[in-house]
Amino acid sequence: MSHHPSVIGLDGLAALIGSLSGGGFRVLGPTVRDDAIVYDDIAGVEDLPGGWTDEQDGGRYRLKRRDDNALFGYAVGPHAWKRFLHPPLLRLWRAEPDGAGLKLSAEPEPEERFAFLGVRSCELHAIAIQDKVFLQGPYVDPHYKARREGVFLVAVNCGTAGGTCFCTSMNTGPGVEAGFDLALTEFPGDPHEFLLQPGNDVAALMVGSLPHRPATTADIERAWAVTERTAASMGRHMPADGVRDLLLANLEHKRWDDVAARCLSCGNCTQVCPTCFCTAVSDVNDLSGATERTRRWDSCFSVDFSYIHGGSVRPSPRSRYRQWMTHKLASWKDQFGTSGCVGCGRCITWCPVGIDITEEVRAIRGGAPGGGHGGA
């Protein structure tokens, strides 16, 4: 079946959302809440952040109005799609007294299927990285597997680069290339249109049921220009070549002391990162004699995370930041064959003191400073 791109308008996008919802999917996409653009349930086009964009820098995130009606005219917010596939809090099982013994009940797997609307290229790469961690190793995470199967991914080619974005450095964007069912490129204005590229036969059939027209060469060239313009306006840059060897050869570099003096060990960077996957498991007993085991997101910035008999393996902020950064950019490659960073810039934006991972690499490399620490 031909996967030739088509062009849809706002009515076509509304029909797409309705088709997904009517097909049994829980449609999730960007919406404005609590002065940020977050991912939540989407009922229609009116729920999308039309006319909004985000200003981002080290330790700074602000929404502001655009001068057009773009629905996807922002970079990325504090949410990553992993919160739906790898939940922040998950009950694993519960044991309750039952006569002379215990009745053990496992948490049922979710029956809902997700449709993600507005997935950026960096986020597609992040989902692929978590797929490798949870599904492609010797141990498969059944909870992630149950949520990941059947996800319908509607990607969007970025028309706006954030102040902390550096996906071009990591070869993860801003244009989507694979791993999607449908890919959108937005042309805000009058008429408000979208180039729609199917990624498979099922998606191509879905496009045929929407109000659409075949894409022209001019439409395709216009979409290509959107991606090229975004690639040329990255807010940050981090040459990825040789970073693994650079960091592993500089474990005693004085720069680790500098960053430790600023780092609060709050763990914000790990919470907003779309690829971090560390968890902790807790058992809680109640007065009835029942026990409940839960799994929650944890962070390598927590002292307790590396605590073993006798004390913490990484007691200082210096050692904890070094662990996070060298794992993300260096030893992650040894474990999973890829960098753990996709260049989304969230860790820079949501760091309360504006620590910039691209600047830390640059400092250890000994290059000229760039970017900045930002402010709160």
mmCIF file of C-alpha atoms in Angstrom:
data_model
loop_
_atom_site.group_PDB
_atom_site.id
_atom_site.type_symbol
_atom_site.label_atom_id
_atom_site.label_comp_id
_atom_site.label_asym_id
_atom_site.label_seq_id
_atom_site.Cartn_x
_atom_site.Cartn_y
_atom_site.Cartn_z
ATOM 1 C CA MET A 1 0.000 0.000 0.000
ATOM 2 C CA SER A 2 1.214 3.505 -0.858
ATOM 3 C CA HIS A 3 2.359 5.604 2.079
ATOM 4 C CA HIS A 4 2.317 8.848 0.088
ATOM 5 C CA PRO A 5 1.722 11.893 2.323
ATOM 6 C CA SER A 6 -1.566 13.746 2.417
ATOM 7 C CA VAL A 7 -2.657 17.164 3.638
ATOM 8 C CA ILE A 8 -5.414 17.612 6.212
ATOM 9 C CA GLY A 9 -6.955 20.654 7.852
ATOM 10 C CA LEU A 10 -8.283 21.195 11.355
ATOM 11 C CA ASP A 11 -11.341 19.139 10.434
ATOM 12 C CA GLY A 12 -9.057 16.286 9.418
ATOM 13 C CA LEU A 13 -7.136 16.498 12.709
ATOM 14 C CA ALA A 14 -10.412 16.504 14.639
ATOM 15 C CA ALA A 15 -11.540 13.468 12.642
ATOM 16 C CA LEU A 16 -8.247 11.724 13.428
ATOM 17 C CA ILE A 17 -8.700 12.272 17.165
ATOM 18 C CA GLY A 18 -12.300 11.064 16.896
ATOM 19 C CA SER A 19 -11.268 8.008 14.903
ATOM 20 C CA LEU A 20 -8.670 7.023 17.484
ATOM 21 C CA SER A 21 -11.067 7.566 20.373
ATOM 22 C CA GLY A 22 -13.815 5.676 18.575
ATOM 23 C CA GLY A 23 -11.381 2.856 17.886
ATOM 24 C CA GLY A 24 -10.923 2.225 21.597
ATOM 25 C CA PHE A 25 -7.783 4.255 22.198
ATOM 26 C CA ARG A 26 -7.242 6.564 25.145
ATOM 27 C CA VAL A 27 -5.994 9.638 23.285
ATOM 28 C CA LEU A 28 -3.274 11.569 25.111
ATOM 29 C CA GLY A 29 -1.689 14.762 23.889
ATOM 30 C CA PRO A 30 -0.423 18.211 24.843
ATOM 31 C CA THR A 31 -2.637 20.583 26.766
ATOM 32 C CA VAL A 32 -2.150 23.667 28.948
ATOM 33 C CA ARG A 33 -2.353 23.067 32.686
ATOM 34 C CA ASP A 34 -0.676 24.696 35.672
ATOM 35 C CA ASP A 35 1.186 27.208 33.474
ATOM 36 C CA ALA A 36 2.877 24.457 31.469
ATOM 37 C CA ILE A 37 2.207 22.294 28.443
ATOM 38 C CA VAL A 38 1.679 18.769 29.754
ATOM 39 C CA TYR A 39 0.414 15.468 28.352
ATOM 40 C CA ASP A 40 -3.123 14.512 29.321
ATOM 41 C CA ASP A 41 -6.377 13.189 27.903
ATOM 42 C CA ILE A 42 -7.451 14.896 24.676
ATOM 43 C CA ALA A 43 -11.081 14.944 23.525
ATOM 44 C CA GLY A 44 -10.647 17.241 20.535
ATOM 45 C CA VAL A 45 -8.634 19.935 18.802
ATOM 46 C CA GLU A 46 -9.872 22.518 21.306
ATOM 47 C CA ASP A 47 -7.889 20.790 24.072
ATOM 48 C CA LEU A 48 -4.565 21.344 22.288
ATOM 49 C CA PRO A 49 -2.360 24.355 23.212
ATOM 50 C CA GLY A 50 -3.377 26.524 20.251
ATOM 51 C CA GLY A 51 -1.403 29.753 20.046
ATOM 52 C CA TRP A 52 0.932 28.913 22.947
ATOM 53 C CA THR A 53 4.674 28.397 23.009
ATOM 54 C CA ASP A 54 7.281 27.974 25.727
ATOM 55 C CA GLU A 55 10.390 29.960 26.599
ATOM 56 C CA GLN A 56 13.088 27.725 28.029
ATOM 57 C CA ASP A 57 16.566 28.285 29.400
ATOM 58 C CA GLY A 58 18.630 26.908 32.254
ATOM 59 C CA GLY A 59 16.304 26.764 35.254
ATOM 60 C CA ARG A 60 13.586 28.679 33.412
ATOM 61 C CA TYR A 61 10.263 27.705 31.794
ATOM 62 C CA ARG A 62 7.548 30.189 30.834
ATOM 63 C CA LEU A 63 4.518 30.011 28.571
ATOM 64 C CA LYS A 64 3.839 32.873 26.220
ATOM 65 C CA ARG A 65 1.485 33.631 23.378
ATOM 66 C CA ARG A 66 2.547 33.044 19.787
ATOM 67 C CA ASP A 67 1.679 35.378 16.954
ATOM 68 C CA ASP A 68 -0.090 32.556 15.095
ATOM 69 C CA ASN A 69 -2.533 29.738 15.836
ATOM 70 C CA ALA A 70 -0.079 26.814 15.907
ATOM 71 C CA LEU A 71 -1.269 23.816 17.914
ATOM 72 C CA PHE A 72 2.199 22.264 18.258
ATOM 73 C CA GLY A 73 4.246 25.455 18.382
ATOM 74 C CA TYR A 74 6.166 24.602 21.550
ATOM 75 C CA ALA A 75 9.198 22.430 22.354
ATOM 76 C CA VAL A 76 8.692 19.958 25.239
ATOM 77 C CA GLY A 77 7.247 20.415 28.707
ATOM 78 C CA PRO A 78 7.991 18.739 32.030
ATOM 79 C CA HIS A 79 6.102 15.563 31.140
ATOM 80 C CA ALA A 80 7.639 12.703 29.204
ATOM 81 C CA TRP A 81 5.573 9.940 27.616
ATOM 82 C CA LYS A 82 7.254 7.456 29.920
ATOM 83 C CA ARG A 83 4.816 8.388 32.710
ATOM 84 C CA PHE A 84 2.143 6.397 30.859
ATOM 85 C CA LEU A 85 4.339 3.435 29.895
ATOM 86 C CA HIS A 86 6.518 3.337 33.034
ATOM 87 C CA PRO A 87 4.221 4.804 35.741
ATOM 88 C CA PRO A 88 5.702 6.896 38.577
ATOM 89 C CA LEU A 89 3.870 4.715 41.113
ATOM 90 C CA LEU A 90 2.769 1.135 40.504
ATOM 91 C CA ARG A 91 1.252 -1.389 42.899
ATOM 92 C CA LEU A 92 2.823 -4.772 42.193
ATOM 93 C CA TRP A 93 0.773 -6.976 44.555
ATOM 94 C CA ARG A 94 -1.164 -7.082 47.802
ATOM 95 C CA ALA A 95 -1.299 -9.876 50.379
ATOM 96 C CA GLU A 96 -4.194 -10.080 52.862
ATOM 97 C CA PRO A 97 -4.955 -12.491 55.712
ATOM 98 C CA ASP A 98 -7.267 -15.247 54.519
ATOM 99 C CA GLY A 99 -8.152 -17.709 57.271
ATOM 100 C CA ALA A 100 -4.977 -19.515 58.251
ATOM 101 C CA GLY A 101 -2.971 -18.128 55.350
ATOM 102 C CA LEU A 102 -2.572 -15.183 53.019
ATOM 103 C CA LYS A 103 -4.419 -14.280 49.871
ATOM 104 C CA LEU A 104 -2.065 -12.826 47.285
ATOM 105 C CA SER A 105 -3.465 -10.668 44.506
ATOM 106 C CA ALA A 106 -1.327 -9.221 41.735
ATOM 107 C CA GLU A 107 -2.113 -5.848 40.226
ATOM 108 C CA PRO A 108 -4.157 -6.454 37.045
ATOM 109 C CA GLU A 109 -2.580 -5.272 33.827
ATOM 110 C CA PRO A 110 -4.306 -2.283 32.183
ATOM 111 C CA GLU A 111 -6.721 -3.059 29.387
ATOM 112 C CA GLU A 112 -6.692 0.420 27.834
ATOM 113 C CA ARG A 113 -4.706 1.143 24.692
ATOM 114 C CA PHE A 114 -2.886 4.450 24.347
ATOM 115 C CA ALA A 115 -2.719 6.797 21.388
ATOM 116 C CA PHE A 116 -0.019 9.448 21.819
ATOM 117 C CA LEU A 117 -0.618 12.642 19.820
ATOM 118 C CA GLY A 118 2.247 15.078 19.231
ATOM 119 C CA VAL A 119 5.292 12.882 19.898
ATOM 120 C CA ARG A 120 8.554 14.654 19.015
ATOM 121 C CA SER A 121 11.460 12.929 17.308
ATOM 122 C CA CYS A 122 13.559 13.084 20.483
ATOM 123 C CA GLU A 123 10.685 11.426 22.327
ATOM 124 C CA LEU A 124 10.362 8.667 19.725
ATOM 125 C CA HIS A 125 14.049 7.933 20.312
ATOM 126 C CA ALA A 126 13.461 7.982 24.081
ATOM 127 C CA ILE A 127 10.615 5.461 23.768
ATOM 128 C CA ALA A 128 12.883 3.275 21.619
ATOM 129 C CA ILE A 129 15.568 3.450 24.329
ATOM 130 C CA GLN A 130 13.115 2.398 27.030
ATOM 131 C CA ASP A 131 11.883 -0.393 24.744
ATOM 132 C CA LYS A 132 15.453 -1.653 24.657
ATOM 133 C CA VAL A 133 15.808 -1.424 28.447
ATOM 134 C CA PHE A 134 12.480 -3.025 29.359
ATOM 135 C CA LEU A 135 11.713 -5.348 26.457
ATOM 136 C CA GLN A 136 14.884 -6.376 24.647
ATOM 137 C CA GLY A 137 17.178 -7.493 27.459
ATOM 138 C CA PRO A 138 17.310 -10.817 29.285
ATOM 139 C CA TYR A 139 14.479 -9.696 31.597
ATOM 140 C CA VAL A 140 11.249 -8.282 30.186
ATOM 141 C CA ASP A 141 9.252 -5.905 32.377
ATOM 142 C CA PRO A 142 5.658 -7.221 32.109
ATOM 143 C CA HIS A 143 4.124 -3.956 33.295
ATOM 144 C CA TYR A 144 5.889 -1.903 30.629
ATOM 145 C CA LYS A 145 5.144 -4.563 28.012
ATOM 146 C CA ALA A 146 1.408 -4.503 28.785
ATOM 147 C CA ARG A 147 1.268 -0.716 28.387
ATOM 148 C CA ARG A 148 3.567 -0.495 25.377
ATOM 149 C CA GLU A 149 1.834 -3.071 23.192
ATOM 150 C CA GLY A 150 -0.635 -1.546 20.772
ATOM 151 C CA VAL A 151 0.361 2.097 21.358
ATOM 152 C CA PHE A 152 -0.547 4.274 18.363
ATOM 153 C CA LEU A 153 2.051 6.999 17.848
ATOM 154 C CA VAL A 154 1.159 10.243 16.086
ATOM 155 C CA ALA A 155 4.463 12.081 15.792
ATOM 156 C CA VAL A 156 5.031 15.723 14.939
ATOM 157 C CA ASN A 157 7.990 17.284 13.160
ATOM 158 C CA CYS A 158 9.224 20.133 15.321
ATOM 159 C CA GLY A 159 8.495 23.612 14.038
ATOM 160 C CA THR A 160 9.980 25.260 17.136
ATOM 161 C CA ALA A 161 13.279 24.543 18.885
ATOM 162 C CA GLY A 162 13.443 25.269 22.595
ATOM 163 C CA GLY A 163 16.183 27.270 24.257
ATOM 164 C CA THR A 164 17.607 24.105 25.805
ATOM 165 C CA CYS A 165 17.079 21.715 22.864
ATOM 166 C CA PHE A 166 20.096 19.974 21.317
ATOM 167 C CA CYS A 167 18.573 17.026 19.453
ATOM 168 C CA THR A 168 20.639 17.734 16.336
ATOM 169 C CA SER A 169 23.775 17.063 18.407
ATOM 170 C CA MET A 170 22.429 13.645 19.401
ATOM 171 C CA ASN A 171 21.090 12.780 15.919
ATOM 172 C CA THR A 172 17.592 12.409 17.336
ATOM 173 C CA GLY A 173 15.697 15.186 15.533
ATOM 174 C CA PRO A 174 14.066 17.528 14.900
ATOM 175 C CA GLY A 175 12.520 15.602 11.981
ATOM 176 C CA VAL A 176 10.935 12.218 12.655
ATOM 177 C CA GLU A 177 12.253 9.350 10.566
ATOM 178 C CA ALA A 178 10.932 6.072 11.996
ATOM 179 C CA GLY A 179 9.028 4.496 14.867
ATOM 180 C CA PHE A 180 5.693 6.251 14.237
ATOM 181 C CA ASP A 181 2.279 5.347 12.858
ATOM 182 C CA LEU A 182 1.510 8.841 11.574
ATOM 183 C CA ALA A 183 3.731 11.923 11.359
ATOM 184 C CA LEU A 184 2.416 15.492 11.235
ATOM 185 C CA THR A 185 4.080 18.654 10.004
ATOM 186 C CA GLU A 186 2.103 21.742 10.926
ATOM 187 C CA PHE A 187 1.511 24.722 8.636
ATOM 188 C CA PRO A 188 -0.185 27.308 10.866
ATOM 189 C CA GLY A 189 -2.022 30.174 9.245
ATOM 190 C CA ASP A 190 -4.995 30.458 6.951
ATOM 191 C CA PRO A 191 -5.631 27.796 5.880
ATOM 192 C CA HIS A 192 -4.350 25.875 8.891
ATOM 193 C CA GLU A 193 -3.039 22.606 7.455
ATOM 194 C CA PHE A 194 -0.890 19.588 8.276
ATOM 195 C CA LEU A 195 1.194 17.322 6.113
ATOM 196 C CA LEU A 196 0.316 13.798 7.210
ATOM 197 C CA GLN A 197 2.742 10.936 6.534
ATOM 198 C CA PRO A 198 1.582 7.345 7.223
ATOM 199 C CA GLY A 199 4.202 5.038 8.679
ATOM 200 C CA ASN A 200 2.458 1.743 7.912
ATOM 201 C CA ASP A 201 -0.490 0.205 6.065
ATOM 202 C CA VAL A 202 -2.908 0.480 8.997
ATOM 203 C CA ALA A 203 -2.198 4.192 9.348
ATOM 204 C CA ALA A 204 -2.539 4.682 5.579
ATOM 205 C CA LEU A 205 -6.025 3.158 5.697
ATOM 206 C CA MET A 206 -6.916 5.499 8.553
ATOM 207 C CA VAL A 207 -5.797 8.532 6.520
ATOM 208 C CA GLY A 208 -8.094 7.413 3.699
ATOM 209 C CA SER A 209 -11.082 7.784 6.032
ATOM 210 C CA LEU A 210 -10.196 11.382 6.934
ATOM 211 C CA PRO A 211 -11.023 14.532 4.963
ATOM 212 C CA HIS A 212 -7.758 15.048 3.082
ATOM 213 C CA ARG A 213 -6.104 15.864 -0.219
ATOM 214 C CA PRO A 214 -2.972 14.379 -1.781
ATOM 215 C CA ALA A 215 0.206 16.263 -0.903
ATOM 216 C CA THR A 216 1.909 18.173 -3.681
ATOM 217 C CA THR A 217 5.624 18.583 -4.213
ATOM 218 C CA ALA A 218 5.270 22.105 -2.822
ATOM 219 C CA ASP A 219 3.678 20.730 0.377
ATOM 220 C CA ILE A 220 6.507 18.260 0.861
ATOM 221 C CA GLU A 221 9.148 20.917 0.259
ATOM 222 C CA ARG A 222 7.394 23.229 2.701
ATOM 223 C CA ALA A 223 7.468 20.522 5.370
ATOM 224 C CA TRP A 224 11.151 19.887 4.723
ATOM 225 C CA ALA A 225 11.821 23.617 5.152
ATOM 226 C CA VAL A 226 10.069 23.590 8.552
ATOM 227 C CA THR A 227 12.402 20.877 9.818
ATOM 228 C CA GLU A 228 15.500 22.525 8.371
ATOM 229 C CA ARG A 229 14.614 25.850 9.976
ATOM 230 C CA THR A 230 14.130 24.182 13.351
ATOM 231 C CA ALA A 231 17.425 22.290 13.069
ATOM 232 C CA ALA A 232 19.210 25.585 12.476
ATOM 233 C CA SER A 233 17.766 27.197 15.619
ATOM 234 C CA MET A 234 18.802 24.802 18.394
ATOM 235 C CA GLY A 235 19.233 26.496 21.765
ATOM 236 C CA ARG A 236 22.149 24.259 22.800
ATOM 237 C CA HIS A 237 24.847 22.178 21.132
ATOM 238 C CA MET A 238 26.826 19.215 22.401
ATOM 239 C CA PRO A 239 29.157 17.379 20.015
ATOM 240 C CA ALA A 240 28.443 13.729 20.757
ATOM 241 C CA ASP A 241 31.636 12.328 19.236
ATOM 242 C CA GLY A 242 33.998 10.880 21.815
ATOM 243 C CA VAL A 243 31.903 11.845 24.849
ATOM 244 C CA ARG A 244 31.980 8.320 26.283
ATOM 245 C CA ASP A 245 35.759 8.095 26.286
ATOM 246 C CA LEU A 246 36.103 11.712 27.394
ATOM 247 C CA LEU A 247 34.007 11.235 30.537
ATOM 248 C CA LEU A 248 35.393 7.858 31.525
ATOM 249 C CA ALA A 249 38.938 9.238 31.200
ATOM 250 C CA ASN A 250 38.124 12.219 33.431
ATOM 251 C CA LEU A 251 36.480 10.759 36.507
ATOM 252 C CA GLU A 252 38.693 12.921 38.752
ATOM 253 C CA HIS A 253 38.326 16.128 36.730
ATOM 254 C CA LYS A 254 38.048 19.263 38.876
ATOM 255 C CA ARG A 255 34.818 20.181 37.074
ATOM 256 C CA TRP A 256 32.960 17.584 39.161
ATOM 257 C CA ASP A 257 33.729 19.697 42.252
ATOM 258 C CA ASP A 258 32.370 22.787 40.527
ATOM 259 C CA VAL A 259 29.072 21.159 39.608
ATOM 260 C CA ALA A 260 28.774 19.584 43.076
ATOM 261 C CA ALA A 261 28.941 23.052 44.625
ATOM 262 C CA ARG A 262 25.795 23.979 42.674
ATOM 263 C CA CYS A 263 23.890 20.677 42.544
ATOM 264 C CA LEU A 264 21.044 20.357 45.068
ATOM 265 C CA SER A 265 20.717 16.572 44.570
ATOM 266 C CA CYS A 266 16.985 17.195 44.103
ATOM 267 C CA GLY A 267 16.624 14.622 41.324
ATOM 268 C CA ASN A 268 14.568 16.910 39.072
ATOM 269 C CA CYS A 269 16.705 15.981 36.079
ATOM 270 C CA THR A 270 15.958 12.276 36.497
ATOM 271 C CA GLN A 271 12.231 12.864 36.982
ATOM 272 C CA VAL A 272 11.792 14.861 33.767
ATOM 273 C CA CYS A 273 14.249 12.807 31.699
ATOM 274 C CA PRO A 274 12.392 10.688 29.113
ATOM 275 C CA THR A 275 14.855 7.782 29.393
ATOM 276 C CA CYS A 276 15.752 7.486 33.112
ATOM 277 C CA PHE A 277 14.207 4.307 34.477
ATOM 278 C CA CYS A 278 15.498 3.758 38.032
ATOM 279 C CA THR A 279 12.936 2.547 40.573
ATOM 280 C CA ALA A 280 12.679 1.522 44.216
ATOM 281 C CA VAL A 281 10.388 -1.138 45.670
ATOM 282 C CA SER A 282 8.671 -0.697 49.041
ATOM 283 C CA ASP A 283 6.600 -3.006 51.235
ATOM 284 C CA VAL A 284 3.998 -1.431 53.507
ATOM 285 C CA ASN A 285 2.088 -3.291 56.228
ATOM 286 C CA ASP A 286 -1.184 -2.128 57.742
ATOM 287 C CA LEU A 287 -2.934 -2.970 60.996
ATOM 288 C CA SER A 288 -5.108 -5.615 59.331
ATOM 289 C CA GLY A 289 -2.012 -7.676 58.611
ATOM 290 C CA ALA A 290 -2.062 -6.924 54.882
ATOM 291 C CA THR A 291 1.099 -6.165 52.954
ATOM 292 C CA GLU A 292 1.294 -4.094 49.800
ATOM 293 C CA ARG A 293 4.302 -3.908 47.527
ATOM 294 C CA THR A 294 4.706 -0.832 45.316
ATOM 295 C CA ARG A 295 7.259 0.336 42.819
ATOM 296 C CA ARG A 296 8.021 4.026 42.385
ATOM 297 C CA TRP A 297 10.417 6.143 40.389
ATOM 298 C CA ASP A 298 13.675 6.724 42.211
ATOM 299 C CA SER A 299 16.799 8.674 41.401
ATOM 300 C CA CYS A 300 20.540 8.092 41.530
ATOM 301 C CA PHE A 301 20.697 11.526 43.197
ATOM 302 C CA SER A 302 19.069 10.074 46.303
ATOM 303 C CA VAL A 303 21.467 9.024 49.072
ATOM 304 C CA ASP A 304 19.230 6.062 49.855
ATOM 305 C CA PHE A 305 19.335 4.816 46.267
ATOM 306 C CA SER A 306 22.929 3.634 46.595
ATOM 307 C CA TYR A 307 22.709 2.661 50.282
ATOM 308 C CA ILE A 308 24.000 -0.774 51.200
ATOM 309 C CA HIS A 309 25.014 -2.298 54.523
ATOM 310 C CA GLY A 310 27.478 0.111 56.049
ATOM 311 C CA GLY A 311 26.427 3.264 54.244
ATOM 312 C CA SER A 312 25.866 4.943 50.915
ATOM 313 C CA VAL A 313 28.086 4.044 47.980
ATOM 314 C CA ARG A 314 27.798 7.624 46.683
ATOM 315 C CA PRO A 315 27.591 9.873 49.736
ATOM 316 C CA SER A 316 28.546 13.170 48.051
ATOM 317 C CA PRO A 317 26.715 15.306 45.459
ATOM 318 C CA ARG A 318 29.910 15.128 43.398
ATOM 319 C CA SER A 319 29.772 11.348 43.143
ATOM 320 C CA ARG A 320 26.030 11.287 42.491
ATOM 321 C CA TYR A 321 26.116 13.874 39.683
ATOM 322 C CA ARG A 322 29.116 12.143 38.146
ATOM 323 C CA GLN A 323 27.271 8.820 38.269
ATOM 324 C CA TRP A 324 24.221 10.270 36.517
ATOM 325 C CA MET A 325 26.115 12.075 33.788
ATOM 326 C CA THR A 326 28.648 9.341 33.049
ATOM 327 C CA HIS A 327 25.907 6.713 32.975
ATOM 328 C CA LYS A 328 23.705 8.815 30.712
ATOM 329 C CA LEU A 329 26.420 9.702 28.202
ATOM 330 C CA ALA A 330 29.037 6.961 28.604
ATOM 331 C CA SER A 331 28.367 3.634 30.307
ATOM 332 C CA TRP A 332 24.793 3.608 28.957
ATOM 333 C CA LYS A 333 26.379 2.921 25.566
ATOM 334 C CA ASP A 334 28.159 -0.110 27.019
ATOM 335 C CA GLN A 335 24.899 -1.432 28.470
ATOM 336 C CA PHE A 336 22.434 -0.674 25.708
ATOM 337 C CA GLY A 337 24.452 0.294 22.633
ATOM 338 C CA THR A 338 23.203 3.871 22.555
ATOM 339 C CA SER A 339 23.494 7.107 24.475
ATOM 340 C CA GLY A 340 20.914 7.610 27.203
ATOM 341 C CA CYS A 341 20.454 11.243 26.140
ATOM 342 C CA VAL A 342 18.146 12.335 23.310
ATOM 343 C CA GLY A 343 18.868 16.073 23.506
ATOM 344 C CA CYS A 344 15.414 17.171 24.692
ATOM 345 C CA GLY A 345 16.961 19.662 27.152
ATOM 346 C CA ARG A 346 14.505 18.957 29.973
ATOM 347 C CA CYS A 347 17.263 18.351 32.524
ATOM 348 C CA ILE A 348 18.618 21.849 31.826
ATOM 349 C CA THR A 349 15.253 23.615 31.907
ATOM 350 C CA TRP A 350 13.980 21.965 35.072
ATOM 351 C CA CYS A 351 17.189 22.118 37.106
ATOM 352 C CA PRO A 352 16.478 24.692 39.866
ATOM 353 C CA VAL A 353 20.016 26.069 39.549
ATOM 354 C CA GLY A 354 20.272 25.746 35.772
ATOM 355 C CA ILE A 355 23.061 23.160 35.555
ATOM 356 C CA ASP A 356 23.641 22.544 31.859
ATOM 357 C CA ILE A 357 24.778 19.073 30.773
ATOM 358 C CA THR A 358 26.078 20.465 27.472
ATOM 359 C CA GLU A 359 28.220 23.004 29.299
ATOM 360 C CA GLU A 360 29.564 20.363 31.676
ATOM 361 C CA VAL A 361 30.740 18.256 28.738
ATOM 362 C CA ARG A 362 32.253 21.343 27.133
ATOM 363 C CA ALA A 363 34.107 22.241 30.347
ATOM 364 C CA ILE A 364 35.563 18.761 30.748
ATOM 365 C CA ARG A 365 36.577 18.786 27.102
ATOM 366 C CA GLY A 366 38.272 22.126 27.737
ATOM 367 C CA GLY A 367 36.398 23.998 25.036
ATOM 368 C CA ALA A 368 35.062 27.527 24.989
ATOM 369 C CA PRO A 369 32.072 28.143 27.269
ATOM 370 C CA GLY A 370 28.620 28.434 25.787
ATOM 371 C CA GLY A 371 24.988 28.287 26.789
ATOM 372 C CA GLY A 372 24.852 29.363 30.413
ATOM 373 C CA HIS A 373 23.789 28.367 33.872
ATOM 374 C CA GLY A 374 20.537 30.304 33.634
ATOM 375 C CA GLY A 375 18.419 31.367 36.541
ATOM 376 C CA ALA A 376 15.420 30.270 38.505
#
